[in-house]
mmCIF file of C-alpha atoms in Angstrom:
data_model
loop_
_atom_site.group_PDB
_atom_site.id
_atom_site.type_symbol
_atom_site.label_atom_id
_atom_site.label_comp_id
_atom_site.label_asym_id
_atom_site.label_seq_id
_atom_site.Cartn_x
_atom_site.Cartn_y
_atom_site.Cartn_z
ATOM 1 C CA MET K 35 25.128 15.032 -1.524
ATOM 2 C CA PHE K 36 26.361 11.857 -3.257
ATOM 3 C CA ALA K 37 24.041 9.831 -1.007
ATOM 4 C CA THR K 38 21.006 11.738 -2.196
ATOM 5 C CA TYR K 39 22.072 11.568 -5.780
ATOM 6 C CA LEU K 40 22.458 7.799 -5.456
ATOM 7 C CA ILE K 41 18.956 7.613 -3.940
ATOM 8 C CA GLY K 42 17.465 9.608 -6.770
ATOM 9 C CA LEU K 43 19.390 7.646 -9.426
ATOM 10 C CA ARG K 44 18.420 4.185 -8.111
ATOM 11 C CA GLU K 45 14.783 4.879 -7.271
ATOM 12 C CA GLY K 46 14.376 6.894 -10.479
ATOM 13 C CA LEU K 47 15.789 4.250 -12.677
ATOM 14 C CA GLU K 48 13.506 1.632 -11.106
ATOM 15 C CA ALA K 49 10.489 3.864 -11.704
ATOM 16 C CA THR K 50 11.677 4.578 -15.268
ATOM 17 C CA LEU K 51 12.067 1.000 -16.084
ATOM 18 C CA VAL K 52 8.592 0.237 -14.847
ATOM 19 C CA VAL K 53 7.102 3.037 -16.992
ATOM 20 C CA SER K 54 9.144 1.792 -19.905
ATOM 21 C CA ILE K 55 7.752 -1.604 -19.581
ATOM 22 C CA LEU K 56 4.159 -0.294 -19.634
ATOM 23 C CA VAL K 57 4.728 2.068 -22.542
ATOM 24 C CA ALA K 58 6.564 -0.609 -24.557
ATOM 25 C CA PHE K 59 3.728 -3.035 -23.980
ATOM 26 C CA LEU K 60 1.038 -0.599 -25.039
ATOM 27 C CA VAL K 61 2.997 0.320 -28.179
ATOM 28 C CA LYS K 62 3.577 -3.279 -29.171
ATOM 29 C CA SER K 63 -0.124 -4.153 -28.429
ATOM 30 C CA GLN K 64 -1.214 -1.222 -30.754
ATOM 31 C CA ARG K 65 -2.943 0.464 -27.810
ATOM 32 C CA ARG K 66 -1.296 3.884 -28.049
ATOM 33 C CA ASP K 67 -4.656 5.416 -27.186
ATOM 34 C CA ARG K 68 -4.117 4.364 -23.575
ATOM 35 C CA LEU K 69 -0.804 6.036 -23.277
ATOM 36 C CA PRO K 70 -2.406 9.327 -21.974
ATOM 37 C CA GLN K 71 -3.812 7.357 -19.133
ATOM 38 C CA VAL K 72 -0.456 5.867 -18.259
ATOM 39 C CA TRP K 73 1.119 9.316 -18.218
ATOM 40 C CA ALA K 74 -1.788 10.636 -16.026
ATOM 41 C CA GLY K 75 -1.215 7.916 -13.512
ATOM 42 C CA VAL K 76 2.511 8.497 -13.506
ATOM 43 C CA GLY K 77 1.962 12.220 -13.165
ATOM 44 C CA LEU K 78 -0.353 11.754 -10.187
ATOM 45 C CA ALA K 79 2.134 9.413 -8.486
ATOM 46 C CA VAL K 80 4.876 11.954 -8.867
ATOM 47 C CA ALA K 81 2.689 14.876 -7.566
ATOM 48 C CA LEU K 82 1.643 12.807 -4.537
ATOM 49 C CA SER K 83 5.198 11.797 -3.786
ATOM 50 C CA VAL K 84 6.182 15.479 -3.801
ATOM 51 C CA LEU K 85 3.307 16.286 -1.537
ATOM 52 C CA PHE K 86 4.335 13.528 0.817
ATOM 53 C CA GLY K 87 7.922 14.812 0.940
ATOM 54 C CA TRP K 88 6.585 18.313 1.777
ATOM 55 C CA LEU K 89 4.322 16.996 4.452
ATOM 56 C CA ILE K 90 7.141 15.257 6.212
ATOM 57 C CA GLU K 91 9.293 18.390 6.127
ATOM 58 C CA TYR K 92 6.385 20.576 7.229
ATOM 59 C CA THR K 93 5.535 18.299 10.082
ATOM 60 C CA SER K 94 9.173 18.443 11.254
ATOM 61 C CA THR K 95 9.653 22.173 10.886
ATOM 62 C CA SER K 96 6.179 23.662 11.637
ATOM 63 C CA LEU K 97 3.847 21.218 13.452
ATOM 64 C CA LEU K 98 6.414 20.071 16.124
ATOM 65 C CA SER K 99 7.376 22.908 18.401
ATOM 66 C CA ARG K 100 9.596 21.016 20.987
ATOM 67 C CA SER K 101 13.006 20.082 19.954
ATOM 68 C CA GLU K 102 12.566 16.694 21.698
ATOM 69 C CA ASP K 103 9.486 15.994 19.602
ATOM 70 C CA ARG K 104 11.340 16.963 16.322
ATOM 71 C CA GLU K 105 14.236 14.673 17.331
ATOM 72 C CA LEU K 106 11.825 11.776 17.893
ATOM 73 C CA PHE K 107 10.065 12.389 14.683
ATOM 74 C CA GLU K 108 13.250 12.393 12.705
ATOM 75 C CA ALA K 109 14.408 9.218 14.523
ATOM 76 C CA ILE K 110 11.228 7.443 13.621
ATOM 77 C CA THR K 111 11.351 8.556 10.036
ATOM 78 C CA SER K 112 15.005 7.383 9.901
ATOM 79 C CA VAL K 113 14.197 3.914 11.094
ATOM 80 C CA ALA K 114 11.246 3.742 8.634
ATOM 81 C CA ALA K 115 13.550 4.853 5.777
ATOM 82 C CA VAL K 116 16.004 2.040 6.728
ATOM 83 C CA VAL K 117 13.184 -0.537 6.592
ATOM 84 C CA PHE K 118 12.112 0.725 3.161
ATOM 85 C CA VAL K 119 15.630 0.695 1.779
ATOM 86 C CA THR K 120 16.305 -2.782 3.004
ATOM 87 C CA TRP K 121 12.972 -4.118 1.698
ATOM 88 C CA MET K 122 13.391 -2.371 -1.680
ATOM 89 C CA ILE K 123 16.875 -3.711 -2.299
ATOM 90 C CA PHE K 124 16.012 -7.338 -1.458
ATOM 91 C CA TRP K 125 12.637 -7.115 -3.222
ATOM 92 C CA MET K 126 14.356 -5.959 -6.494
ATOM 93 C CA ARG K 127 16.789 -8.849 -6.268
ATOM 94 C CA ARG K 128 14.041 -11.378 -5.844
ATOM 95 C CA ALA K 129 11.226 -10.103 -7.956
ATOM 96 C CA ALA K 130 12.827 -8.178 -10.919
ATOM 97 C CA ARG K 131 13.047 -11.141 -13.175
ATOM 98 C CA THR K 132 9.250 -11.452 -13.133
ATOM 99 C CA ILE K 133 8.156 -7.885 -12.690
ATOM 100 C CA ALA K 134 7.874 -7.277 -16.401
ATOM 101 C CA GLY K 135 5.617 -10.263 -16.931
ATOM 102 C CA GLU K 136 3.545 -9.295 -13.879
ATOM 103 C CA LEU K 137 3.204 -5.727 -15.053
ATOM 104 C CA ARG K 138 2.065 -6.841 -18.643
ATOM 105 C CA GLY K 139 -0.473 -9.215 -17.072
ATOM 106 C CA LYS K 140 -1.986 -6.479 -14.825
ATOM 107 C CA LEU K 141 -1.913 -3.982 -17.648
ATOM 108 C CA THR K 142 -3.766 -6.517 -19.841
ATOM 109 C CA GLU K 143 -6.384 -6.802 -17.101
ATOM 110 C CA ALA K 144 -6.626 -3.068 -16.801
ATOM 111 C CA LEU K 145 -7.084 -2.561 -20.515
ATOM 112 C CA ALA K 146 -10.093 -4.805 -20.337
ATOM 113 C CA VAL K 147 -11.704 -2.692 -17.569
ATOM 114 C CA GLY K 148 -11.137 0.780 -18.914
ATOM 115 C CA SER K 149 -9.128 3.985 -18.902
ATOM 116 C CA LEU K 150 -9.371 4.577 -15.164
ATOM 117 C CA ALA K 151 -8.030 1.076 -14.455
ATOM 118 C CA VAL K 152 -5.086 1.747 -16.802
ATOM 119 C CA ALA K 153 -4.291 5.129 -15.040
ATOM 120 C CA GLY K 154 -4.733 3.460 -11.638
ATOM 121 C CA MET K 155 -2.306 0.599 -12.653
ATOM 122 C CA ALA K 156 0.305 3.071 -13.718
ATOM 123 C CA PHE K 157 -0.161 5.066 -10.598
ATOM 124 C CA LEU K 158 0.275 2.074 -8.307
ATOM 125 C CA ALA K 159 3.390 0.946 -10.209
ATOM 126 C CA VAL K 160 5.083 4.336 -9.669
ATOM 127 C CA ILE K 161 3.860 5.620 -6.310
ATOM 128 C CA ARG K 162 5.867 3.098 -4.226
ATOM 129 C CA GLU K 163 9.056 4.416 -5.676
ATOM 130 C CA GLY K 164 8.009 7.966 -5.189
ATOM 131 C CA LEU K 165 7.013 7.546 -1.579
ATOM 132 C CA GLU K 166 10.135 5.613 -0.797
ATOM 133 C CA THR K 167 12.254 8.326 -2.413
ATOM 134 C CA ALA K 168 10.576 11.085 -0.408
ATOM 135 C CA LEU K 169 11.048 9.259 2.892
ATOM 136 C CA ILE K 170 14.559 8.153 2.254
ATOM 137 C CA PHE K 171 15.572 11.568 0.992
ATOM 138 C CA TYR K 172 14.264 13.307 4.113
ATOM 139 C CA SER K 173 16.109 10.980 6.346
ATOM 140 C CA ALA K 174 19.443 11.081 4.408
ATOM 141 C CA ALA K 175 19.236 14.953 4.151
ATOM 142 C CA GLN K 176 18.687 15.526 7.949
ATOM 143 C CA GLY K 177 21.177 18.096 9.244
ATOM 144 C CA ALA K 178 21.296 19.956 5.985
ATOM 145 C CA ALA K 179 18.528 22.445 6.855
ATOM 146 C CA GLY K 180 18.877 25.581 4.631
ATOM 147 C CA ASP K 181 21.246 23.823 2.219
ATOM 148 C CA SER K 182 19.746 23.137 -1.257
ATOM 149 C CA GLY K 183 22.588 20.859 -2.192
ATOM 150 C CA PRO K 184 20.805 17.548 -1.218
ATOM 151 C CA LEU K 185 17.707 18.532 -3.014
ATOM 152 C CA LEU K 186 19.618 19.410 -6.113
ATOM 153 C CA ALA K 187 21.600 16.172 -5.905
ATOM 154 C CA LEU K 188 18.289 14.221 -5.661
ATOM 155 C CA ILE K 189 16.894 15.999 -8.671
ATOM 156 C CA GLY K 190 20.062 15.351 -10.569
ATOM 157 C CA GLY K 191 19.931 11.663 -9.769
ATOM 158 C CA ILE K 192 16.261 11.472 -10.870
ATOM 159 C CA VAL K 193 17.083 13.448 -14.105
ATOM 160 C CA THR K 194 19.999 11.056 -14.751
ATOM 161 C CA ALA K 195 17.736 8.062 -14.279
ATOM 162 C CA VAL K 196 15.093 9.469 -16.655
ATOM 163 C CA VAL K 197 17.753 10.149 -19.364
ATOM 164 C CA LEU K 198 19.171 6.547 -18.992
ATOM 165 C CA GLY K 199 15.642 5.174 -19.176
ATOM 166 C CA VAL K 200 14.805 7.019 -22.304
ATOM 167 C CA LEU K 201 18.071 5.993 -23.986
ATOM 168 C CA LEU K 202 17.478 2.395 -22.908
ATOM 169 C CA TYR K 203 13.989 2.518 -24.378
ATOM 170 C CA ALA K 204 15.385 3.911 -27.621
ATOM 171 C CA SER K 205 18.078 1.284 -27.695
ATOM 172 C CA ALA K 206 20.632 4.091 -27.787
ATOM 173 C CA LEU K 207 22.301 2.865 -24.658
ATOM 174 C CA ARG K 208 23.249 -0.651 -23.334
ATOM 175 C CA ILE K 209 24.178 -1.001 -19.695
ATOM 176 C CA ASN K 210 24.573 -4.093 -17.494
ATOM 177 C CA LEU K 211 21.760 -3.511 -15.122
ATOM 178 C CA SER K 212 22.670 -6.522 -13.101
ATOM 179 C CA LYS K 213 25.970 -4.996 -12.081
ATOM 180 C CA PHE K 214 24.388 -1.541 -11.629
ATOM 181 C CA PHE K 215 21.831 -2.795 -9.219
ATOM 182 C CA THR K 216 24.483 -4.747 -7.360
ATOM 183 C CA TRP K 217 26.826 -1.834 -6.851
ATOM 184 C CA THR K 218 24.119 0.716 -6.160
ATOM 185 C CA GLY K 219 22.420 -1.769 -3.760
ATOM 186 C CA ALA K 220 25.589 -2.246 -1.775
ATOM 187 C CA LEU K 221 26.181 1.494 -1.579
ATOM 188 C CA LEU K 222 22.514 2.112 -0.459
ATOM 189 C CA ILE K 223 23.005 -0.345 2.306
ATOM 190 C CA LEU K 224 25.946 1.759 3.613
ATOM 191 C CA VAL K 225 23.800 4.865 3.243
ATOM 192 C CA ALA K 226 21.011 3.054 5.193
ATOM 193 C CA ALA K 227 23.554 2.134 7.957
ATOM 194 C CA GLY K 228 24.283 5.865 8.240
ATOM 195 C CA ILE K 229 20.664 6.754 8.360
ATOM 196 C CA LEU K 230 20.066 4.233 11.079
ATOM 197 C CA LYS K 231 23.073 5.677 13.065
ATOM 198 C CA TYR K 232 21.594 9.197 12.622
ATOM 199 C CA GLY K 233 18.289 7.829 13.944
ATOM 200 C CA VAL K 234 19.940 6.347 16.962
ATOM 201 C CA HIS K 235 21.563 9.685 17.689
ATOM 202 C CA ASP K 236 18.121 11.451 17.426
ATOM 203 C CA PHE K 237 16.645 8.839 19.811
ATOM 204 C CA GLN K 238 19.473 9.687 22.218
ATOM 205 C CA GLU K 239 18.846 13.409 21.893
ATOM 206 C CA ALA K 240 15.147 12.959 22.420
ATOM 207 C CA GLY K 241 15.937 11.078 25.630
ATOM 208 C CA VAL K 242 14.465 7.780 24.468
ATOM 209 C CA LEU K 243 17.886 6.108 24.450
ATOM 210 C CA PRO K 244 20.777 6.622 26.887
ATOM 211 C CA GLY K 245 24.409 7.228 26.184
ATOM 212 C CA LEU K 246 24.413 10.538 24.354
ATOM 213 C CA ASN K 247 27.864 11.416 25.826
ATOM 214 C CA ASP K 248 29.234 7.963 25.873
ATOM 215 C CA LEU K 249 31.633 7.942 22.943
ATOM 216 C CA ALA K 250 32.801 4.775 21.332
ATOM 217 C CA PHE K 251 35.992 6.483 20.151
ATOM 218 C CA ASP K 252 37.278 9.938 19.162
ATOM 219 C CA ILE K 253 39.525 10.215 16.161
ATOM 220 C CA THR K 254 38.952 13.885 15.590
ATOM 221 C CA GLY K 255 42.686 14.337 15.456
ATOM 222 C CA ALA K 256 43.044 11.919 12.545
ATOM 223 C CA LEU K 257 39.657 12.638 10.839
ATOM 224 C CA ASP K 258 39.243 16.421 11.056
ATOM 225 C CA PRO K 259 35.558 17.197 10.483
ATOM 226 C CA SER K 260 36.541 20.382 8.573
ATOM 227 C CA THR K 261 38.281 18.470 5.792
ATOM 228 C CA TRP K 262 36.612 17.523 2.548
ATOM 229 C CA TYR K 263 37.122 13.744 2.986
ATOM 230 C CA ALA K 264 35.574 13.883 6.425
ATOM 231 C CA ALA K 265 32.646 15.792 5.109
ATOM 232 C CA LEU K 266 32.289 13.218 2.221
ATOM 233 C CA LEU K 267 32.174 10.326 4.651
ATOM 234 C CA ALA K 268 29.711 12.053 6.890
ATOM 235 C CA GLY K 269 27.537 13.065 3.997
ATOM 236 C CA MET K 270 27.504 9.635 2.222
ATOM 237 C CA PHE K 271 27.541 7.224 5.056
ATOM 238 C CA ASN K 272 27.267 9.310 8.312
ATOM 239 C CA VAL K 273 30.736 8.180 9.388
ATOM 240 C CA THR K 274 31.875 10.616 12.047
ATOM 241 C CA PRO K 275 35.039 10.913 14.017
ATOM 242 C CA ALA K 276 33.287 10.795 17.502
ATOM 243 C CA PRO K 277 30.251 8.567 17.489
ATOM 244 C CA THR K 278 28.469 7.218 20.526
ATOM 245 C CA VAL K 279 28.644 3.612 21.564
ATOM 246 C CA LEU K 280 25.007 2.925 20.528
ATOM 247 C CA GLU K 281 25.515 4.661 17.154
ATOM 248 C CA THR K 282 28.558 2.542 16.414
ATOM 249 C CA ILE K 283 26.764 -0.660 17.462
ATOM 250 C CA ALA K 284 23.769 0.226 15.287
ATOM 251 C CA TRP K 285 25.891 1.003 12.280
ATOM 252 C CA VAL K 286 27.963 -2.207 12.421
ATOM 253 C CA ALA K 287 25.010 -4.455 13.481
ATOM 254 C CA TYR K 288 23.078 -3.313 10.357
ATOM 255 C CA ALA K 289 25.837 -2.873 7.730
ATOM 256 C CA VAL K 290 27.773 -6.081 8.169
ATOM 257 C CA PRO K 291 25.054 -8.764 8.081
ATOM 258 C CA ILE K 292 22.884 -6.995 5.494
ATOM 259 C CA LEU K 293 25.854 -6.597 3.191
ATOM 260 C CA LEU K 294 26.735 -10.280 3.656
ATOM 261 C CA LEU K 295 23.213 -11.371 2.806
ATOM 262 C CA PHE K 296 23.015 -9.016 -0.193
ATOM 263 C CA LEU K 297 26.392 -9.922 -1.623
ATOM 264 C CA ARG K 298 26.212 -13.708 -1.105
ATOM 265 C CA PRO K 299 26.103 -15.738 -4.288
ATOM 266 C CA ALA K 300 22.480 -16.397 -5.408
ATOM 267 C CA ARG K 301 21.309 -19.794 -6.253
ATOM 268 C CA ARG K 302 21.764 -20.540 -9.906
ATOM 269 C CA ARG K 303 18.608 -20.395 -12.041
ATOM 270 C CA PRO K 304 18.106 -20.896 -15.715
ATOM 271 C CA ALA K 305 18.613 -17.431 -17.381
ATOM 272 C CA PRO K 306 18.889 -15.947 -20.791
ATOM 273 C CA THR K 307 22.449 -15.694 -22.078
ATOM 274 C CA ALA K 308 22.332 -11.952 -22.579
ATOM 275 C CA THR K 309 23.368 -10.013 -19.432
ATOM 276 C CA THR K 310 23.233 -6.532 -20.998
ATOM 277 C CA THR K 311 19.764 -5.610 -22.298
ATOM 278 C CA THR K 312 17.698 -2.696 -23.251
ATOM 279 C CA VAL K 313 13.946 -1.645 -22.932
ATOM 280 C CA THR K 314 12.704 -1.122 -26.421
ATOM 281 C CA GLU K 315 9.506 -0.969 -28.307
ATOM 282 C CA ARG K 316 11.040 -2.702 -31.287
ATOM 283 C CA GLY K 317 11.529 -6.431 -31.845
ATOM 284 C CA ALA K 318 9.156 -9.416 -32.011
ATOM 285 C CA ASP K 319 9.587 -10.477 -28.451
ATOM 286 C CA THR K 320 8.424 -8.507 -25.389
ATOM 287 C CA GLY K 321 11.114 -10.234 -23.265
ATOM 288 C CA ALA K 322 13.281 -7.136 -23.557
ATOM 289 C CA GLU K 323 11.399 -5.376 -20.881
ATOM 290 C CA ALA K 324 11.777 -8.256 -18.449
ATOM 291 C CA GLU K 325 15.465 -8.493 -19.177
ATOM 292 C CA ALA K 326 15.930 -4.778 -18.726
ATOM 293 C CA ALA K 327 14.728 -5.231 -15.038
ATOM 294 C CA SER K 328 16.965 -8.137 -14.346
ATOM 295 C CA PRO K 329 18.363 -8.202 -10.786
ATOM 296 C CA PRO K 330 21.929 -8.861 -9.849
ATOM 297 C CA GLN K 331 23.230 -12.370 -10.417
ATOM 298 C CA ARG K 332 25.171 -11.870 -7.171
ATOM 299 C CA ALA K 333 23.107 -10.514 -4.375
#
């Protein structure tokens, strides 16, 4: 459940920061009359994201009758989720320093067009996070059918992110977002490695890949699946005591190089001296929003 909580927290905070930037810009620009359009766009993005998540689940449980087809569908969604996670982590590291300025520029253009453009801009800014969350959550929660724990954990992560975003906006909380995105990014890479491993297992069960019974190792005696720590490792990173050879190769081949690329020191760039910032509607400079979305210094 920690993996789904982390997904909700990370994706939720990214979406919350985007909304905070938009709201702060409108407030500072004396355009509060456009706030309802922003919230309408955000609400529509959330609704479509929930619908997308339901559609994925419905396709797997109701539209696919053969177990092989369900395994193949789950394998494909797992691979897609890994691609989205990887892209999202590195995109945030690369683009977050300029995202606030880009959002303000697009919102300025939308304000000149009209209310529908404002709502559409807010919708597009949030929908990506929502669709990613739905897909990644479905892939991370596979194998937990009938268990409401992963869903509650995801909701808990999103609620936590919203609370943090509100507190940041109100300047009631100051957190180092650089370190936050570094740590959560590294953990999400391990979660994605587990999702990829699960996808390989589904491909094997669907008959697409061979080696379903070829185990890389079996440490069931040392890592009893019934223990709480074995369940924690399996739930967070899909680390199991008896994986197949292909599962193990996939996990290592993804986790090791991606972690090394993500954690390597970034090239030094001129940056503001403050590393801990907030999103706020107060102050003479709108740079606070940009600083609030700062990516990790080490990535």
